[in-house]
Coordinates of C-alpha atoms in Angstrom, one line a residue:
X1 CA 71.1 112.6 65.2
X2 CA 73.2 109.2 66.1
X3 CA 74.4 109.0 70.2
X4 CA 78.4 108.7 69.3
X5 CA 77.6 112.3 66.7
X6 CA 76.0 114.0 69.2
X7 CA 78.5 113.2 72.3
X8 CA 81.5 114.3 69.3
X9 CA 79.2 117.5 69.3
X10 CA 79.4 118.1 72.5
X11 CA 83.3 118.0 73.0
X12 CA 83.5 120.0 69.3
X13 CA 81.3 122.7 71.4
X14 CA 83.2 122.6 74.6
X15 CA 86.9 122.5 72.9
X16 CA 86.0 125.6 70.6
X17 CA 82.6 127.5 71.5
X18 CA 82.7 128.0 75.0
X19 CA 80.4 125.7 76.0
X20 CA 80.2 124.7 79.7
X21 CA 81.9 122.0 81.5
X22 CA 78.8 121.0 82.9
X23 CA 77.0 119.9 79.6
X24 CA 78.3 116.4 79.1
X25 CA 76.1 114.6 77.6
X26 CA 73.1 115.2 74.9
X27 CA 70.8 115.4 77.9
X28 CA 72.2 117.7 79.6
X29 CA 72.5 119.9 76.4
X30 CA 68.9 119.0 76.2
X31 CA 68.1 120.6 80.1
X32 CA 69.9 123.1 80.2
X33 CA 68.8 124.6 76.9
X34 CA 65.5 124.0 77.8
X35 CA 65.2 125.3 81.5
X36 CA 67.8 127.8 81.5
X37 CA 66.6 131.0 78.9
X38 CA 70.2 133.5 78.8
X39 CA 72.2 130.1 77.7
X40 CA 69.6 129.5 75.0
X41 CA 69.6 132.9 73.5
X42 CA 73.6 133.4 74.8
X43 CA 74.7 130.2 73.2
X44 CA 72.3 128.2 71.3
X45 CA 70.2 131.3 69.5
X46 CA 74.3 132.9 69.4
X47 CA 75.5 130.1 67.4
X48 CA 76.9 130.9 63.8
X49 CA 75.9 134.1 64.2
X50 CA 77.6 137.1 63.9
X51 CA 76.2 139.7 65.5
X52 CA 72.8 138.7 66.9
X53 CA 72.7 137.5 70.8
X54 CA 76.7 139.1 71.2
X55 CA 75.9 141.2 72.3
X56 CA 73.8 139.9 75.5
X57 CA 75.0 141.7 79.3
X58 CA 74.8 141.9 82.9
X59 CA 70.8 142.5 82.4
X60 CA 69.4 140.7 80.2
X61 CA 70.3 137.7 82.1
X62 CA 68.3 140.4 85.4
X63 CA 65.9 140.7 82.7
X64 CA 65.6 136.5 80.9
X65 CA 65.3 135.5 85.5
X66 CA 63.0 137.3 85.7
X67 CA 61.5 135.9 83.2
X68 CA 61.6 132.8 84.0
X69 CA 61.6 133.1 87.7
X70 CA 58.9 135.1 88.4
X71 CA 55.6 133.6 89.1
X72 CA 53.5 136.4 88.2
X73 CA 51.9 134.8 84.0
X74 CA 51.2 139.0 83.5
X75 CA 54.4 140.7 82.6
X76 CA 55.1 143.8 81.5
X77 CA 58.3 144.7 80.1
X78 CA 59.3 148.5 79.4
X79 CA 63.5 149.4 77.8
X80 CA 64.6 152.0 76.1
X81 CA 65.2 151.2 72.2
X82 CA 67.6 148.9 71.1
X83 CA 68.2 147.1 73.1
X84 CA 67.3 144.1 71.8
X85 CA 64.1 143.9 73.6
X86 CA 62.2 142.7 70.7
X87 CA 65.3 139.6 70.0
X88 CA 64.6 138.3 74.1
X89 CA 61.5 137.7 73.6
X90 CA 61.3 136.5 70.4
X91 CA 64.3 134.3 71.6
X92 CA 62.1 133.4 74.9
X93 CA 59.2 132.2 73.0
X94 CA 60.8 129.8 70.5
X95 CA 62.2 128.1 73.2
X96 CA 57.9 128.1 74.7
X97 CA 58.3 126.0 70.9
X98 CA 60.5 124.0 71.7
X99 CA 59.6 123.1 75.3
X100 CA 55.8 122.6 74.2
X101 CA 58.0 120.5 71.5
X102 CA 59.9 118.5 73.2
X103 CA 57.5 117.5 75.7
X104 CA 54.1 116.9 72.9
X105 CA 52.3 119.1 74.7
X106 CA 49.0 120.4 72.9
X107 CA 49.7 124.3 73.0
X108 CA 49.1 127.2 71.0
X109 CA 50.2 130.4 71.8
X110 CA 49.4 134.0 70.1
X111 CA 52.0 136.3 68.9
X112 CA 50.4 140.2 68.5
X113 CA 52.0 143.4 66.9
X114 CA 50.8 146.9 66.5
X115 CA 51.4 146.4 62.8
X116 CA 51.3 142.8 61.0
X117 CA 53.9 143.4 58.8
X118 CA 55.8 143.0 63.0
X119 CA 54.3 140.1 63.3
X120 CA 55.3 138.2 59.6
X121 CA 58.8 139.0 61.5
X122 CA 58.9 137.3 64.3
X123 CA 56.8 133.8 63.4
X124 CA 59.2 133.7 60.4
X125 CA 62.7 134.8 61.9
X126 CA 61.1 132.2 63.8
X127 CA 60.6 129.5 61.6
X128 CA 63.9 130.3 60.2
X129 CA 65.6 129.7 63.2
X130 CA 64.5 126.7 64.0
X131 CA 65.5 125.4 60.3
X132 CA 68.8 126.6 60.2
X133 CA 70.3 126.2 63.6
X134 CA 72.6 123.5 63.9
X135 CA 72.3 122.6 67.7
X136 CA 68.2 122.8 67.6
X137 CA 68.9 120.1 64.1
X138 CA 70.9 118.2 66.4
X139 CA 69.9 118.2 69.4
X140 CA 66.0 118.3 68.7
X141 CA 65.8 116.1 66.3
X142 CA 61.7 114.1 65.4
X143 CA 60.8 117.2 68.1
X144 CA 61.3 120.3 65.4
X145 CA 60.2 119.6 61.9
X146 CA 63.6 119.5 59.5
X147 CA 62.6 121.4 56.8
X148 CA 58.9 123.2 56.5
X149 CA 56.9 120.5 54.4
X150 CA 57.7 118.2 57.7
X151 CA 55.1 121.3 59.5
X152 CA 51.2 121.0 59.0
X153 CA 51.9 124.1 58.8
X154 CA 54.4 126.4 58.4
X155 CA 54.4 129.9 57.0
X156 CA 53.6 133.2 57.3
X157 CA 50.2 133.1 58.9
X158 CA 50.5 130.5 61.0
X159 CA 53.3 127.2 62.5
X160 CA 51.1 124.0 63.0
X161 CA 53.8 121.2 63.9
X162 CA 53.0 118.0 66.4
X163 CA 50.5 119.3 69.3
X164 CA 52.0 122.6 69.2
X165 CA 50.5 125.9 66.9
X166 CA 51.2 129.8 66.4
X167 CA 49.3 131.5 65.1
X168 CA 49.8 136.1 64.9
X169 CA 47.8 139.2 65.0
X170 CA 48.1 142.5 65.1
X171 CA 46.1 145.3 66.1
X172 CA 43.7 145.2 63.3
X173 CA 44.0 141.6 62.4
X174 CA 42.1 139.0 65.7
X175 CA 43.8 135.7 66.3
X176 CA 42.2 133.2 64.5
X177 CA 42.3 130.8 67.5
X178 CA 40.5 130.4 71.0
X179 CA 42.6 129.3 74.1
X180 CA 45.7 130.5 73.8
X181 CA 47.9 129.1 76.3
X182 CA 49.7 132.2 76.5
X183 CA 49.9 135.3 74.2
X184 CA 53.5 138.0 73.4
X185 CA 52.3 141.0 72.5
X186 CA 55.2 143.1 71.3
X187 CA 55.9 146.6 70.2
X188 CA 51.7 147.0 70.2
X189 CA 52.5 150.9 70.0
X190 CA 54.4 152.6 68.0
X191 CA 54.9 156.8 66.4
X192 CA 51.1 155.4 64.7
X193 CA 48.7 155.2 67.0
X194 CA 50.2 156.9 69.9
X195 CA 49.8 160.0 68.0
X196 CA 46.2 161.0 69.0
X197 CA 43.9 160.0 72.3
X198 CA 40.9 158.9 70.2
X199 CA 43.8 156.1 68.4
X200 CA 45.2 155.5 72.4
X201 CA 42.0 154.2 72.5
X202 CA 42.0 152.2 69.5
X203 CA 44.8 150.9 70.6
X204 CA 44.0 150.1 74.2
X205 CA 40.5 148.8 73.3
X206 CA 41.7 146.1 71.1
X207 CA 45.3 144.8 72.9
X208 CA 42.5 144.4 75.9
X209 CA 40.6 142.1 72.9
X210 CA 42.7 139.2 73.4
X211 CA 41.3 138.3 77.2
X212 CA 39.0 136.3 76.0
X213 CA 40.4 134.4 74.1
X214 CA 42.8 133.2 76.5
X215 CA 42.9 129.9 78.2
X216 CA 42.6 129.3 82.5
X217 CA 45.8 130.2 83.9
X218 CA 47.3 131.5 80.3
X219 CA 50.7 133.4 80.2
X220 CA 51.3 136.7 78.7
X221 CA 54.1 139.4 78.0
X222 CA 53.8 142.6 77.1
X223 CA 56.6 144.0 75.5
X224 CA 57.1 148.1 74.9
X225 CA 58.4 151.5 74.7
X226 CA 56.2 154.2 76.1
X227 CA 55.1 156.3 74.5
X228 CA 51.8 158.1 76.3
X229 CA 50.7 158.0 80.0
X230 CA 47.3 156.2 78.4
X231 CA 48.6 154.5 75.7
X232 CA 49.3 150.4 76.5
X233 CA 52.3 150.4 78.6
X234 CA 50.2 152.9 80.4
X235 CA 47.1 151.6 81.5
X236 CA 49.0 148.9 82.5
X237 CA 51.4 150.8 85.3
X238 CA 47.9 152.2 86.5
X239 CA 44.3 152.6 85.2
X240 CA 43.5 156.0 85.1
X241 CA 47.3 157.0 83.0
X242 CA 48.9 158.9 85.4
X243 CA 51.6 156.7 86.3
X244 CA 54.6 158.9 87.8
X245 CA 56.9 157.4 85.2
X246 CA 59.4 159.5 86.9
X247 CA 59.8 156.6 89.4
X248 CA 61.7 154.8 86.2
X249 CA 63.7 157.4 85.8
X250 CA 67.8 155.6 85.9
X251 CA 66.9 152.4 87.7
X252 CA 68.5 149.3 86.5
X253 CA 66.1 147.7 87.2
X254 CA 63.7 148.6 88.5
X255 CA 61.2 145.0 88.9
X256 CA 58.0 146.3 90.4
X257 CA 53.5 144.5 90.7
X258 CA 51.5 147.4 89.1
X259 CA 48.5 148.8 90.0
X260 CA 47.1 145.9 87.2
X261 CA 48.4 143.1 89.2
X262 CA 51.4 142.4 86.3
X263 CA 54.5 142.1 87.4
X264 CA 57.0 145.0 85.3
X265 CA 60.5 144.8 84.9
X266 CA 61.9 148.1 83.4
X267 CA 65.0 149.5 82.0
X268 CA 66.5 152.7 79.7
X269 CA 69.7 153.6 79.0
X270 CA 71.2 154.8 82.3
X271 CA 71.6 154.1 85.4
X272 CA 71.0 155.4 89.0
X273 CA 74.6 157.3 87.8
X274 CA 74.7 158.3 84.7
X275 CA 76.2 155.6 83.3
X276 CA 75.0 153.5 80.4
X277 CA 73.2 150.9 80.9
X278 CA 73.9 149.0 77.8
X279 CA 77.5 150.4 75.6
X280 CA 77.9 147.0 74.1
X281 CA 75.2 148.7 71.9
X282 CA 74.2 152.3 72.6
X283 CA 77.5 154.4 73.3
X284 CA 76.9 158.4 73.6
X285 CA 77.7 159.5 69.8
X286 CA 75.0 157.6 68.4
X287 CA 72.2 158.9 72.3
X288 CA 73.8 162.0 70.9
X289 CA 72.8 161.9 67.3
X290 CA 69.7 160.2 68.3
X291 CA 68.4 163.1 70.8
X292 CA 69.2 165.6 67.7
X293 CA 67.2 164.3 65.3
X294 CA 64.2 163.4 67.5
X295 CA 64.1 166.3 69.8
X296 CA 63.9 165.4 73.3
X297 CA 59.8 165.0 73.9
X298 CA 60.7 161.6 71.4
X299 CA 63.6 160.9 72.8
X300 CA 63.0 161.3 76.8
X301 CA 60.6 158.2 75.9
X302 CA 62.1 155.9 73.4
X303 CA 65.3 156.1 76.0
X304 CA 65.0 157.2 79.2
X305 CA 61.3 156.0 79.4
X306 CA 60.5 159.6 80.7
X307 CA 57.6 160.5 79.5
X308 CA 57.8 165.3 79.8
X309 CA 55.3 168.1 78.6
X310 CA 56.3 170.3 75.9
X311 CA 57.1 172.6 78.9
X312 CA 59.3 170.3 80.8
X313 CA 61.6 170.3 78.0

């Protein structure tokens, strides 16, 4: 984009889309996009969408700021279903991609999930965002592809653009590269692989097997909802699988260091006073329906972050 066109776009964004006044030049816009995660998700990625990223609130702001400022490269995010957990993770992963592409860094990134279909969905959405987002295409022209054929690989298995690459894997499909600069694990656990102790042990073993693929000082994000004390997030919280989930009950949010050295961010549907943490997305009627259909045993895990026994229901 020519400088004059970019400057005109800045004026339009300020007049019609609420672009912060401190962003006066294309350079300002680029710097803010690469450094401010909430601006990137709440303005850049929200642009042109009817629903996605429209429900971000102060807790999402806290999560994003924590993700970008906490110096620990290993991070665990525990949140309720339906609270934009994976959406935020994907947005920050896209920001990572842009930052490396803009700087012309050599960087290989990975995505791992519990099912290959979810990994494919993530990389497909990332590719679509980069190619179709008007603001990314305008301000990062020349640093991102304008069409799939511009890249060496731009498909449902991998991205190879310049010196930046993205691979996907799952519990059943090992990442194919080496020396990953960072890996995002999203929803490794699900209703299938959390069903029995044997399956959970297998899932944890498969998740651990990614560590040799990571480069020195690589970052690792683990985004989960708790299923059982011995699942992936459970053994991060306590290597013996004995974490007391009551410590996380109705905190908005809880931020702490786990027994295994990960920085953890935990937030579920209600705060200390029983008020909803995400009223923009989850109201009482919606949650009551979920609890009736799922039952207390599953609902307490997926929405309250509490792993209770049959006797405690």
